[in-house]
Every structure is written in C-alpha cells, then in structure tokens.
Amino acid sequence: MRNLAAVVLTLGLLAASAVRADEPPPRGWMLNGNGYQAGLDRQTKHGGVASAFLRSGGEGGEFGTLMQMVDATAYRGTRLRLAGYSRAAEVTGWAGFWLRVDGPAGVLAFDNMQSRPIRGTSPWKRDEIVLDVPPEAKALAFGVLLAGRGQVWVDDLRLETVGQDVAVTAPGQSR
Amino acid sequence: MQRRSLSLGLLAASVAVLSPGVLGAQEAPKGWIQAGANPGDYEMAVDPHGGRNGGACAYIKAKTPEARTFGTLMQTVDAAAYKGKRLRLTAWAKSAGVRSWAGLWMRIDGAADPRNGLPAMLGFDNMQNRPIKGTTDWKRYEVVLDVPAEAVSVNFGILLEGAGQAWLDGVAFDVVGPEVAVTQPKPSPLPKQPVNLDFEEH
C-alpha cells in the first residue's frame, strides 16, 4: 500500500515535470545545474501569492541551485543573515539555503547548511545562515541548493544586517 | 603535435558535420549535441544542400513561433590543447525570420567547484551584444576567448532564441596571437541589492 502510494506520487511528480519543465526561473534568480528545474508555485507557498520551487527533472542530476549574486559594497563590515522558509518533498540527497561571501581572491565565508541539511519530506520551516562580510568582500552569492532528487520550495527570504549578538553559523575563512 | 592532432580532429568533426548525412531530419549532426533550456522546442539537424557552397550545413529552427527560451546545437571538447592560448571560433551563419536573436557562442569551463559541483566559467561570449536577427545572408562570425591554464573544457555552438531559423557552416578553430582582440564583453556590474526574495514578482 505504501509502495503504491510512492509509485503514484512519483508518477505525479514526473507528470508535473513534463508539464512545467519549461517554466523560466523566477525574476531576478538564476538556475544552475543540469537536470534541475525551477519556477514559481502558486499553490504551495508560505506567504503572498507564490513560492519558488527547485526540483530534479525526470533523470535527476547531482546538484542544482537557484541563486542570486549581488554587489557586496553595501554589506561590507556587517554581519549578514540570510533567512527564509523552505519545504521539502522526497529529497533523496539534501537541500539547504546557502550564502557565500566572495573576495578579490576567492571565498571569504561560506555556509550551505550541510551540517543541518533539509532531507526527505518536511513542512514549511524557517532556516538561517549568518556570516560576517569582511571589508574586502566583492560579491555575495546566495540561494537554495538541492543535491540528488526531490523538490524543495522556498519563500519569504530576507538578506539583512544583524548585530553582533546573533552568532555566525560558519566561521570566516579569510582570517 | 598534440595540439595539431586535436585541431585536425576538430576539423574532421567539422567535415563530418558538413558531409551529407544519412541522418533523419530530427537528428543532431554527428558529434553535435542538442541542448539549451528548451531543446524540444527547436529542430536541430543537417540540411544536406543548404550549405554556403551548396553542400551540407547544420541548422536550428524553432518548431513553432512560440518556441520557448533557447535551443543550441553544441559540442564540448578538451581544453588541454588550448591552455594558455587565445582561441578563435569562426563559422558562417545565415538566418531567416529570427524574431529575437541567434548567435555563435563559446564558453571556457574550469574544474567543478567542490562546493556546488558547477564548473567555473572562465570565459564566455554568445554574441548577445552583436546578435543575428531577422533574415540575413551567409556571413562569417568570430568569437575569440583566452583559454587560461586552469581550463578543462571548451564548449561552443550556435544558439537560437524564439521564432526563426539559423544555419551554420564552416565551423573552425584556430589559435591566434595577442593582436586579435577577445570578443568577450566586459562583465556587467552586479546588482546592488537582492530582488524578488518573496517570489511575488513574476
């Protein structure tokens, strides 16, 4: 019975993939990773009228991410928090929000929630990443990643400066 | 010598593409890959007599005027022979009824980033700043990129976004000197602030 439910659900996912494989990523966002799809979902959402989804396609892939990259100038010298809500369905690998601070010669700070991953099927839940942005930071990259198969939805993200009372979730790599 | 043999290999591949195929209308030319965000919306195959000199050429054609995003007919080759060199991709192209744009493109990829599995993009030009639009006769186009020492692969092809058709012929690579300018456009500045974090903008 349980197996049948799994089969039905899988078929449903495949059918959905076939129908919506063409949807472009949400405005302002980039999709990276072969075998992954992203778009807006107007039924499953945390707030407002839509969320974004990221899912493996029919054949899946190793890794996909829906991301943005912004100039770090306005955030230099601050402690920065990426917070958002995510929901997961049948994630076989893991998923997580990620935030990376890039400097002139590489990565200055990075956290992708690999130590506290989103797995399997889970309801809407808030997660956050907190990193310091050093003065030499050039760019910020952030988004949601999905390793393996399955689907994640994300919604109501915020990228905001926080005080020193909020602990960083990963140590900086430059010093 | 290794470089020469790879270049000859590339030439051979080009020749194979240009020889009249026993391929079905929907099949990619031998050695080429049908790719893009919506490859299924585009037909990419050999035109046995549509070439610049009456022989075979490749084409990419939107199956309907509503074809989504883009399709591309492409190849990926080892970058080893071109490391530290300035590489020029030249090809002849023509177009018919290209409503959005088409272009020759080349991308130099590095090793996969261990954090996200994505290859580092070391160079890229897709002619978006000098697109092929509308209906045009055969014309020679160039894309010139530097291939850094850490390069892993060279990817190239022709892309078409939206309605219309483009033909490709006489694809060739050569290593050029510093007197030939790279065609890669300057990177556009990053946005100052993130956007659409609540996914309400469509």
mmCIF file of C-alpha atoms in Angstrom:
data_model
loop_
_atom_site.group_PDB
_atom_site.id
_atom_site.type_symbol
_atom_site.label_atom_id
_atom_site.label_comp_id
_atom_site.label_asym_id
_atom_site.label_seq_id
_atom_site.Cartn_x
_atom_site.Cartn_y
_atom_site.Cartn_z
ATOM 1 C CA MET A 1 0.000 0.000 0.000
ATOM 2 C CA ARG A 2 2.759 2.308 0.971
ATOM 3 C CA ASN A 3 4.719 1.292 -2.108
ATOM 4 C CA LEU A 4 1.754 2.015 -4.309
ATOM 5 C CA ALA A 5 1.407 5.458 -2.779
ATOM 6 C CA ALA A 6 5.068 6.073 -3.501
ATOM 7 C CA VAL A 7 4.630 4.971 -7.103
ATOM 8 C CA VAL A 8 1.596 7.189 -7.569
ATOM 9 C CA LEU A 9 3.394 10.137 -6.057
ATOM 10 C CA THR A 10 6.423 9.522 -8.257
ATOM 11 C CA LEU A 11 4.277 9.361 -11.363
ATOM 12 C CA GLY A 12 2.601 12.559 -10.288
ATOM 13 C CA LEU A 13 5.942 14.271 -9.934
ATOM 14 C CA LEU A 14 7.091 13.015 -13.315
ATOM 15 C CA ALA A 15 3.914 14.259 -14.954
ATOM 16 C CA ALA A 16 4.294 17.621 -13.287
ATOM 17 C CA SER A 17 7.890 17.770 -14.530
ATOM 18 C CA ALA A 18 6.799 17.061 -18.057
ATOM 19 C CA VAL A 19 4.239 19.837 -17.977
ATOM 20 C CA ARG A 20 6.271 22.508 -16.281
ATOM 21 C CA ALA A 21 9.813 21.773 -17.347
ATOM 22 C CA ASP A 22 9.738 24.909 -19.446
ATOM 23 C CA GLU A 23 8.959 27.490 -16.796
ATOM 24 C CA PRO A 24 11.717 30.096 -16.536
ATOM 25 C CA PRO A 25 13.294 30.742 -13.136
ATOM 26 C CA PRO A 26 11.643 33.468 -11.032
ATOM 27 C CA ARG A 27 12.546 37.050 -11.959
ATOM 28 C CA GLY A 28 15.987 38.016 -10.696
ATOM 29 C CA TRP A 29 17.023 34.423 -9.964
ATOM 30 C CA MET A 30 19.406 32.128 -11.847
ATOM 31 C CA LEU A 31 19.069 28.366 -12.126
ATOM 32 C CA ASN A 32 22.280 26.355 -12.251
ATOM 33 C CA GLY A 33 22.728 22.614 -12.546
ATOM 34 C CA ASN A 34 21.941 20.159 -15.300
ATOM 35 C CA GLY A 35 18.810 18.137 -14.703
ATOM 36 C CA TYR A 36 17.159 20.641 -12.370
ATOM 37 C CA GLN A 37 14.150 22.886 -12.855
ATOM 38 C CA ALA A 38 12.913 25.945 -11.034
ATOM 39 C CA GLY A 39 9.897 28.198 -11.196
ATOM 40 C CA LEU A 40 7.029 29.710 -9.273
ATOM 41 C CA ASP A 41 4.410 27.664 -7.460
ATOM 42 C CA ARG A 42 1.136 29.479 -6.848
ATOM 43 C CA GLN A 43 -0.449 26.634 -4.866
ATOM 44 C CA THR A 44 2.289 25.663 -2.443
ATOM 45 C CA LYS A 45 3.540 28.833 -0.786
ATOM 46 C CA HIS A 46 4.481 30.234 2.582
ATOM 47 C CA GLY A 47 3.195 33.762 2.118
ATOM 48 C CA GLY A 48 1.845 36.006 -0.624
ATOM 49 C CA VAL A 49 0.740 34.504 -3.913
ATOM 50 C CA ALA A 50 3.695 32.314 -4.866
ATOM 51 C CA SER A 51 6.801 30.487 -3.732
ATOM 52 C CA ALA A 52 9.752 29.278 -5.777
ATOM 53 C CA PHE A 53 10.459 25.606 -6.330
ATOM 54 C CA LEU A 54 13.642 23.775 -7.241
ATOM 55 C CA ARG A 55 13.402 20.155 -8.260
ATOM 56 C CA SER A 56 15.204 17.366 -10.038
ATOM 57 C CA GLY A 57 13.982 16.629 -13.541
ATOM 58 C CA GLY A 58 12.989 13.241 -14.903
ATOM 59 C CA GLU A 59 16.545 11.953 -14.867
ATOM 60 C CA GLY A 60 17.718 13.954 -11.876
ATOM 61 C CA GLY A 61 21.253 15.229 -11.513
ATOM 62 C CA GLU A 62 23.989 15.783 -8.978
ATOM 63 C CA PHE A 63 23.266 19.253 -7.850
ATOM 64 C CA GLY A 64 21.062 22.194 -8.675
ATOM 65 C CA THR A 65 20.788 25.662 -7.242
ATOM 66 C CA LEU A 66 18.527 28.666 -7.595
ATOM 67 C CA MET A 67 20.651 31.701 -6.798
ATOM 68 C CA GLN A 68 21.341 35.409 -6.945
ATOM 69 C CA MET A 69 24.573 37.346 -6.867
ATOM 70 C CA VAL A 70 24.835 40.923 -5.637
ATOM 71 C CA ASP A 71 27.478 43.565 -5.062
ATOM 72 C CA ALA A 72 28.940 43.292 -1.526
ATOM 73 C CA THR A 73 29.735 47.003 -1.152
ATOM 74 C CA ALA A 74 26.637 47.882 0.844
ATOM 75 C CA TYR A 75 27.256 44.997 3.247
ATOM 76 C CA ARG A 76 30.974 45.371 3.964
ATOM 77 C CA GLY A 77 31.887 45.210 7.624
ATOM 78 C CA THR A 78 28.465 43.927 8.634
ATOM 79 C CA ARG A 79 27.128 40.670 9.973
ATOM 80 C CA LEU A 80 24.648 39.397 7.414
ATOM 81 C CA ARG A 81 21.768 36.996 7.851
ATOM 82 C CA LEU A 82 20.033 35.078 5.082
ATOM 83 C CA ALA A 83 16.750 33.788 6.462
ATOM 84 C CA GLY A 84 13.944 32.068 4.650
ATOM 85 C CA TYR A 85 11.341 29.368 4.705
ATOM 86 C CA SER A 86 11.623 26.022 2.951
ATOM 87 C CA ARG A 87 9.502 22.950 2.440
ATOM 88 C CA ALA A 88 10.746 19.629 1.040
ATOM 89 C CA ALA A 89 9.311 16.587 -0.714
ATOM 90 C CA GLU A 90 11.215 13.337 -1.129
ATOM 91 C CA VAL A 91 14.670 14.870 -1.095
ATOM 92 C CA THR A 92 16.980 11.870 -1.564
ATOM 93 C CA GLY A 93 20.204 13.798 -1.018
ATOM 94 C CA TRP A 94 19.965 17.036 0.882
ATOM 95 C CA ALA A 95 18.896 20.620 0.453
ATOM 96 C CA GLY A 96 19.753 23.882 2.134
ATOM 97 C CA PHE A 97 19.974 27.623 1.871
ATOM 98 C CA TRP A 98 23.467 28.863 1.165
ATOM 99 C CA LEU A 99 25.346 32.128 1.407
ATOM 100 C CA ARG A 100 28.835 32.845 0.159
ATOM 101 C CA VAL A 101 30.969 35.960 0.538
ATOM 102 C CA ASP A 102 33.461 36.363 -2.290
ATOM 103 C CA GLY A 103 36.630 38.444 -2.068
ATOM 104 C CA PRO A 104 39.096 39.515 -4.735
ATOM 105 C CA ALA A 105 40.927 36.178 -4.485
ATOM 106 C CA GLY A 106 38.319 33.657 -3.524
ATOM 107 C CA VAL A 107 35.801 32.742 -0.889
ATOM 108 C CA LEU A 108 35.846 34.701 2.381
ATOM 109 C CA ALA A 109 32.960 32.985 4.124
ATOM 110 C CA PHE A 110 30.524 30.240 3.232
ATOM 111 C CA ASP A 111 27.722 28.202 4.754
ATOM 112 C CA ASN A 112 25.384 25.844 2.893
ATOM 113 C CA MET A 113 23.627 24.163 5.839
ATOM 114 C CA GLN A 114 25.382 20.889 5.045
ATOM 115 C CA SER A 115 25.742 20.341 8.802
ATOM 116 C CA ARG A 116 21.988 20.826 9.289
ATOM 117 C CA PRO A 117 20.529 19.690 5.974
ATOM 118 C CA ILE A 118 16.934 19.544 4.804
ATOM 119 C CA ARG A 119 16.133 15.925 3.915
ATOM 120 C CA GLY A 120 13.184 13.801 2.933
ATOM 121 C CA THR A 121 9.761 15.383 3.232
ATOM 122 C CA SER A 122 9.211 18.253 5.627
ATOM 123 C CA PRO A 123 6.688 21.051 6.173
ATOM 124 C CA TRP A 124 7.463 24.789 5.962
ATOM 125 C CA LYS A 125 10.285 25.656 8.318
ATOM 126 C CA ARG A 126 12.484 28.686 8.842
ATOM 127 C CA ASP A 127 16.258 28.436 8.483
ATOM 128 C CA GLU A 128 19.008 30.981 8.594
ATOM 129 C CA ILE A 129 22.622 31.493 7.752
ATOM 130 C CA VAL A 130 24.700 34.207 9.409
ATOM 131 C CA LEU A 131 28.104 35.275 8.095
ATOM 132 C CA ASP A 132 30.425 38.216 8.610
ATOM 133 C CA VAL A 133 31.144 40.258 5.485
ATOM 134 C CA PRO A 134 34.790 41.375 5.612
ATOM 135 C CA PRO A 135 35.810 44.832 4.291
ATOM 136 C CA GLU A 136 37.463 43.253 1.241
ATOM 137 C CA ALA A 137 34.259 41.481 0.148
ATOM 138 C CA LYS A 138 33.372 41.935 -3.523
ATOM 139 C CA ALA A 139 30.224 39.907 -4.065
ATOM 140 C CA LEU A 140 27.573 37.969 -2.209
ATOM 141 C CA ALA A 141 26.049 34.844 -3.663
ATOM 142 C CA PHE A 142 23.110 33.090 -2.088
ATOM 143 C CA GLY A 143 20.252 30.768 -2.813
ATOM 144 C CA VAL A 144 18.893 27.315 -2.247
ATOM 145 C CA LEU A 145 20.564 24.092 -3.319
ATOM 146 C CA LEU A 146 19.242 20.598 -3.926
ATOM 147 C CA ALA A 147 21.552 17.584 -4.112
ATOM 148 C CA GLY A 148 20.020 14.421 -5.519
ATOM 149 C CA ARG A 149 16.387 14.010 -6.354
ATOM 150 C CA GLY A 150 13.255 15.545 -4.940
ATOM 151 C CA GLN A 151 11.812 19.016 -4.646
ATOM 152 C CA VAL A 152 12.169 21.987 -2.353
ATOM 153 C CA TRP A 153 10.077 25.136 -2.147
ATOM 154 C CA VAL A 154 11.444 28.374 -0.732
ATOM 155 C CA ASP A 155 9.647 31.576 0.148
ATOM 156 C CA ASP A 156 9.938 34.868 2.001
ATOM 157 C CA LEU A 157 13.710 35.128 2.029
ATOM 158 C CA ARG A 158 15.425 38.072 3.696
ATOM 159 C CA LEU A 159 19.002 39.245 3.441
ATOM 160 C CA GLU A 160 19.516 41.567 6.386
ATOM 161 C CA THR A 161 22.186 43.036 8.598
ATOM 162 C CA VAL A 162 22.153 41.783 12.188
ATOM 163 C CA GLY A 163 24.016 42.735 15.369
ATOM 164 C CA GLN A 164 26.961 41.009 16.978
ATOM 165 C CA ASP A 165 24.521 39.355 19.395
ATOM 166 C CA VAL A 166 23.496 37.000 16.578
ATOM 167 C CA ALA A 167 26.040 34.181 16.242
ATOM 168 C CA VAL A 168 27.580 33.334 12.874
ATOM 169 C CA THR A 169 26.648 29.898 11.568
ATOM 170 C CA ALA A 170 30.045 29.275 9.946
ATOM 171 C CA PRO A 171 33.443 30.775 10.687
ATOM 172 C CA GLY A 172 35.005 33.124 8.141
ATOM 173 C CA GLN A 173 37.738 31.617 6.022
ATOM 174 C CA SER A 174 39.986 34.611 5.497
ATOM 175 C CA ARG A 175 41.282 35.157 8.995
ATOM 176 C CA MET B 1 51.933 17.976 -32.195
ATOM 177 C CA GLN B 2 49.246 17.063 -29.765
ATOM 178 C CA ARG B 3 47.602 20.369 -30.463
ATOM 179 C CA ARG B 4 47.786 19.814 -34.177
ATOM 180 C CA SER B 5 46.206 16.399 -33.946
ATOM 181 C CA LEU B 6 43.388 17.766 -31.815
ATOM 182 C CA SER B 7 42.877 20.600 -34.302
ATOM 183 C CA LEU B 8 42.757 18.051 -37.073
ATOM 184 C CA GLY B 9 40.269 16.125 -35.015
ATOM 185 C CA LEU B 10 38.137 19.233 -34.762
ATOM 186 C CA LEU B 11 38.460 19.812 -38.481
ATOM 187 C CA ALA B 12 37.471 16.228 -39.089
ATOM 188 C CA ALA B 13 34.486 16.739 -36.864
ATOM 189 C CA SER B 14 33.568 19.828 -38.871
ATOM 190 C CA VAL B 15 33.917 17.901 -42.101
ATOM 191 C CA ALA B 16 31.755 15.134 -40.710
ATOM 192 C CA VAL B 17 29.121 17.699 -39.875
ATOM 193 C CA LEU B 18 29.247 19.079 -43.368
ATOM 194 C CA SER B 19 29.061 15.762 -45.175
ATOM 195 C CA PRO B 20 25.544 14.881 -46.296
ATOM 196 C CA GLY B 21 24.102 12.722 -43.587
ATOM 197 C CA VAL B 22 22.171 9.529 -43.512
ATOM 198 C CA LEU B 23 20.559 11.180 -40.526
ATOM 199 C CA GLY B 24 16.874 11.639 -40.004
ATOM 200 C CA ALA B 25 15.539 15.176 -40.129
ATOM 201 C CA GLN B 26 15.388 15.461 -36.350
ATOM 202 C CA GLU B 27 18.777 14.034 -35.532
ATOM 203 C CA ALA B 28 21.701 16.156 -34.482
ATOM 204 C CA PRO B 29 24.638 16.205 -36.864
ATOM 205 C CA LYS B 30 27.232 13.597 -35.904
ATOM 206 C CA GLY B 31 29.333 14.793 -32.992
ATOM 207 C CA TRP B 32 26.917 17.568 -32.011
ATOM 208 C CA ILE B 33 24.589 17.786 -29.037
ATOM 209 C CA GLN B 34 21.104 19.262 -28.982
ATOM 210 C CA ALA B 35 20.923 21.361 -25.831
ATOM 211 C CA GLY B 36 19.584 24.591 -24.381
ATOM 212 C CA ALA B 37 16.842 25.439 -21.913
ATOM 213 C CA ASN B 38 14.127 24.087 -24.236
ATOM 214 C CA PRO B 39 15.817 21.889 -26.853
ATOM 215 C CA GLY B 40 12.496 20.166 -27.574
ATOM 216 C CA ASP B 41 11.087 23.389 -28.978
ATOM 217 C CA TYR B 42 13.781 23.505 -31.618
ATOM 218 C CA GLU B 43 14.707 21.312 -34.549
ATOM 219 C CA MET B 44 18.466 20.914 -34.901
ATOM 220 C CA ALA B 45 19.716 18.805 -37.752
ATOM 221 C CA VAL B 46 21.580 18.666 -41.074
ATOM 222 C CA ASP B 47 20.388 20.475 -44.174
ATOM 223 C CA PRO B 48 22.041 18.315 -46.867
ATOM 224 C CA HIS B 49 22.061 21.003 -49.580
ATOM 225 C CA GLY B 50 21.625 24.255 -47.687
ATOM 226 C CA GLY B 51 25.302 24.932 -47.103
ATOM 227 C CA ARG B 52 27.193 28.036 -48.094
ATOM 228 C CA ASN B 53 28.646 26.262 -51.133
ATOM 229 C CA GLY B 54 25.682 24.035 -51.860
ATOM 230 C CA GLY B 55 26.815 21.192 -49.603
ATOM 231 C CA ALA B 56 25.553 20.241 -46.210
ATOM 232 C CA CYS B 57 25.248 22.512 -43.241
ATOM 233 C CA ALA B 58 23.598 22.383 -39.837
ATOM 234 C CA TYR B 59 20.535 24.324 -38.838
ATOM 235 C CA ILE B 60 18.495 25.172 -35.783
ATOM 236 C CA LYS B 61 14.856 26.037 -36.273
ATOM 237 C CA ALA B 62 12.057 26.930 -33.901
ATOM 238 C CA LYS B 63 9.368 24.279 -34.305
ATOM 239 C CA THR B 64 6.693 26.929 -33.725
ATOM 240 C CA PRO B 65 6.779 30.733 -33.455
ATOM 241 C CA GLU B 66 6.112 30.233 -29.741
ATOM 242 C CA ALA B 67 9.340 28.273 -29.111
ATOM 243 C CA ARG B 68 10.470 28.979 -25.552
ATOM 244 C CA THR B 69 13.791 30.269 -24.199
ATOM 245 C CA PHE B 70 16.551 28.916 -26.429
ATOM 246 C CA GLY B 71 17.964 25.868 -28.115
ATOM 247 C CA THR B 72 21.558 25.270 -29.069
ATOM 248 C CA LEU B 73 23.497 22.853 -31.209
ATOM 249 C CA MET B 74 26.825 22.417 -29.457
ATOM 250 C CA GLN B 75 29.975 20.454 -28.774
ATOM 251 C CA THR B 76 32.275 20.105 -25.784
ATOM 252 C CA VAL B 77 35.981 19.391 -26.261
ATOM 253 C CA ASP B 78 39.004 19.011 -24.000
ATOM 254 C CA ALA B 79 40.728 22.329 -23.334
ATOM 255 C CA ALA B 80 44.185 20.753 -22.892
ATOM 256 C CA ALA B 81 45.434 21.655 -26.363
ATOM 257 C CA TYR B 82 44.450 25.318 -25.988
ATOM 258 C CA LYS B 83 45.637 26.165 -22.472
ATOM 259 C CA GLY B 84 47.398 29.475 -22.316
ATOM 260 C CA LYS B 85 46.312 30.280 -25.874
ATOM 261 C CA ARG B 86 43.902 32.730 -27.430
ATOM 262 C CA LEU B 87 41.313 30.647 -29.253
ATOM 263 C CA ARG B 88 39.190 31.848 -32.159
ATOM 264 C CA LEU B 89 35.984 30.132 -33.187
ATOM 265 C CA THR B 90 34.887 31.121 -36.679
ATOM 266 C CA ALA B 91 31.814 29.979 -38.509
ATOM 267 C CA TRP B 92 29.472 31.020 -41.247
ATOM 268 C CA ALA B 93 25.848 31.609 -40.393
ATOM 269 C CA LYS B 94 22.700 32.857 -42.039
ATOM 270 C CA SER B 95 19.213 33.401 -40.691
ATOM 271 C CA ALA B 96 15.567 33.571 -41.668
ATOM 272 C CA GLY B 97 12.867 35.267 -39.651
ATOM 273 C CA VAL B 98 14.807 35.313 -36.381
ATOM 274 C CA ARG B 99 12.488 37.375 -34.225
ATOM 275 C CA SER B 100 14.616 37.503 -31.080
ATOM 276 C CA TRP B 101 18.241 36.608 -31.719
ATOM 277 C CA ALA B 102 20.741 33.941 -32.673
ATOM 278 C CA GLY B 103 24.470 33.769 -32.100
ATOM 279 C CA LEU B 104 27.628 31.777 -32.269
ATOM 280 C CA TRP B 105 28.934 31.072 -28.764
ATOM 281 C CA MET B 106 31.931 29.703 -26.933
ATOM 282 C CA ARG B 107 32.476 29.076 -23.232
ATOM 283 C CA ILE B 108 35.642 28.049 -21.403
ATOM 284 C CA ASP B 109 34.956 25.964 -18.305
ATOM 285 C CA GLY B 110 37.285 25.176 -15.421
ATOM 286 C CA ALA B 111 37.107 22.426 -12.832
ATOM 287 C CA ALA B 112 33.901 21.823 -10.926
ATOM 288 C CA ASP B 113 33.579 23.827 -7.737
ATOM 289 C CA PRO B 114 33.736 21.236 -4.925
ATOM 290 C CA ARG B 115 31.108 23.186 -3.002
ATOM 291 C CA ASN B 116 28.411 23.076 -5.623
ATOM 292 C CA GLY B 117 29.608 20.799 -8.413
ATOM 293 C CA LEU B 118 29.329 23.542 -11.013
ATOM 294 C CA PRO B 119 32.184 24.197 -13.395
ATOM 295 C CA ALA B 120 33.831 27.578 -13.061
ATOM 296 C CA MET B 121 33.103 29.696 -16.146
ATOM 297 C CA LEU B 122 36.451 31.114 -17.221
ATOM 298 C CA GLY B 123 35.359 32.779 -20.447
ATOM 299 C CA PHE B 124 32.130 33.292 -22.353
ATOM 300 C CA ASP B 125 30.795 35.104 -25.376
ATOM 301 C CA ASN B 126 27.472 34.329 -27.066
ATOM 302 C CA MET B 127 27.285 37.363 -29.404
ATOM 303 C CA GLN B 128 24.370 38.736 -27.412
ATOM 304 C CA ASN B 129 25.897 42.199 -27.887
ATOM 305 C CA ARG B 130 26.036 41.685 -31.675
ATOM 306 C CA PRO B 131 23.144 39.324 -32.290
ATOM 307 C CA ILE B 132 21.987 37.805 -35.562
ATOM 308 C CA LYS B 133 18.421 38.987 -36.099
ATOM 309 C CA GLY B 134 15.816 38.782 -38.843
ATOM 310 C CA THR B 135 16.808 37.414 -42.230
ATOM 311 C CA THR B 136 20.476 37.554 -43.160
ATOM 312 C CA ASP B 137 22.648 36.012 -45.845
ATOM 313 C CA TRP B 138 25.736 33.889 -45.148
ATOM 314 C CA LYS B 139 28.234 35.858 -43.138
ATOM 315 C CA ARG B 140 31.396 34.946 -41.241
ATOM 316 C CA TYR B 141 31.290 35.390 -37.462
ATOM 317 C CA GLU B 142 34.004 35.132 -34.835
ATOM 318 C CA VAL B 143 34.209 34.528 -31.127
ATOM 319 C CA VAL B 144 37.649 34.952 -29.537
ATOM 320 C CA LEU B 145 38.450 33.943 -25.948
ATOM 321 C CA ASP B 146 41.555 33.402 -23.858
ATOM 322 C CA VAL B 147 41.921 29.862 -22.523
ATOM 323 C CA PRO B 148 43.511 30.045 -19.078
ATOM 324 C CA ALA B 149 45.859 27.384 -17.712
ATOM 325 C CA GLU B 150 43.145 26.039 -15.413
ATOM 326 C CA ALA B 151 40.681 25.446 -18.293
ATOM 327 C CA VAL B 152 39.110 21.999 -18.531
ATOM 328 C CA SER B 153 36.737 22.189 -21.474
ATOM 329 C CA VAL B 154 35.863 24.335 -24.466
ATOM 330 C CA ASN B 155 32.155 24.453 -25.281
ATOM 331 C CA PHE B 156 30.777 26.017 -28.428
ATOM 332 C CA GLY B 157 27.833 26.085 -30.756
ATOM 333 C CA ILE B 158 25.044 28.135 -32.238
ATOM 334 C CA LEU B 159 22.022 29.233 -30.260
ATOM 335 C CA LEU B 160 18.596 30.443 -31.281
ATOM 336 C CA GLU B 161 16.091 32.149 -29.037
ATOM 337 C CA GLY B 162 12.484 32.108 -30.216
ATOM 338 C CA ALA B 163 10.998 32.070 -33.679
ATOM 339 C CA GLY B 164 13.020 31.661 -36.853
ATOM 340 C CA GLN B 165 15.844 29.595 -38.234
ATOM 341 C CA ALA B 166 19.616 29.839 -38.373
ATOM 342 C CA TRP B 167 22.080 27.861 -40.441
ATOM 343 C CA LEU B 168 25.663 27.032 -39.507
ATOM 344 C CA ASP B 169 28.519 26.074 -41.813
ATOM 345 C CA GLY B 170 32.306 26.028 -41.961
ATOM 346 C CA VAL B 171 33.000 25.900 -38.235
ATOM 347 C CA ALA B 172 36.710 26.144 -37.445
ATOM 348 C CA PHE B 173 39.081 26.810 -34.559
ATOM 349 C CA ASP B 174 42.451 28.439 -34.656
ATOM 350 C CA VAL B 175 44.924 29.771 -32.141
ATOM 351 C CA VAL B 176 45.504 33.481 -32.671
ATOM 352 C CA GLY B 177 48.026 35.993 -31.389
ATOM 353 C CA PRO B 178 47.541 38.882 -28.979
ATOM 354 C CA GLU B 179 46.867 41.199 -31.932
ATOM 355 C CA VAL B 180 43.429 39.618 -32.260
ATOM 356 C CA ALA B 181 41.129 41.093 -29.622
ATOM 357 C CA VAL B 182 38.992 38.890 -27.410
ATOM 358 C CA THR B 183 35.293 39.359 -28.113
ATOM 359 C CA GLN B 184 34.066 38.644 -24.585
ATOM 360 C CA PRO B 185 32.096 41.633 -23.345
ATOM 361 C CA LYS B 186 33.034 43.338 -20.085
ATOM 362 C CA PRO B 187 31.121 41.836 -17.163
ATOM 363 C CA SER B 188 28.035 43.759 -16.252
ATOM 364 C CA PRO B 189 28.084 45.150 -12.714
ATOM 365 C CA LEU B 190 26.386 43.140 -10.016
ATOM 366 C CA PRO B 191 23.065 44.436 -8.725
ATOM 367 C CA LYS B 192 23.408 46.452 -5.516
ATOM 368 C CA GLN B 193 20.575 44.708 -3.715
ATOM 369 C CA PRO B 194 18.863 41.331 -3.969
ATOM 370 C CA VAL B 195 15.438 41.254 -5.618
ATOM 371 C CA ASN B 196 12.239 39.249 -5.521
ATOM 372 C CA LEU B 197 13.038 37.394 -2.289
ATOM 373 C CA ASP B 198 9.370 36.686 -1.651
ATOM 374 C CA PHE B 199 8.755 35.465 -5.220
ATOM 375 C CA GLU B 200 5.826 37.858 -5.695
ATOM 376 C CA GLU B 201 7.306 39.376 -8.888
ATOM 377 C CA HIS B 202 6.559 37.158 -11.860
#
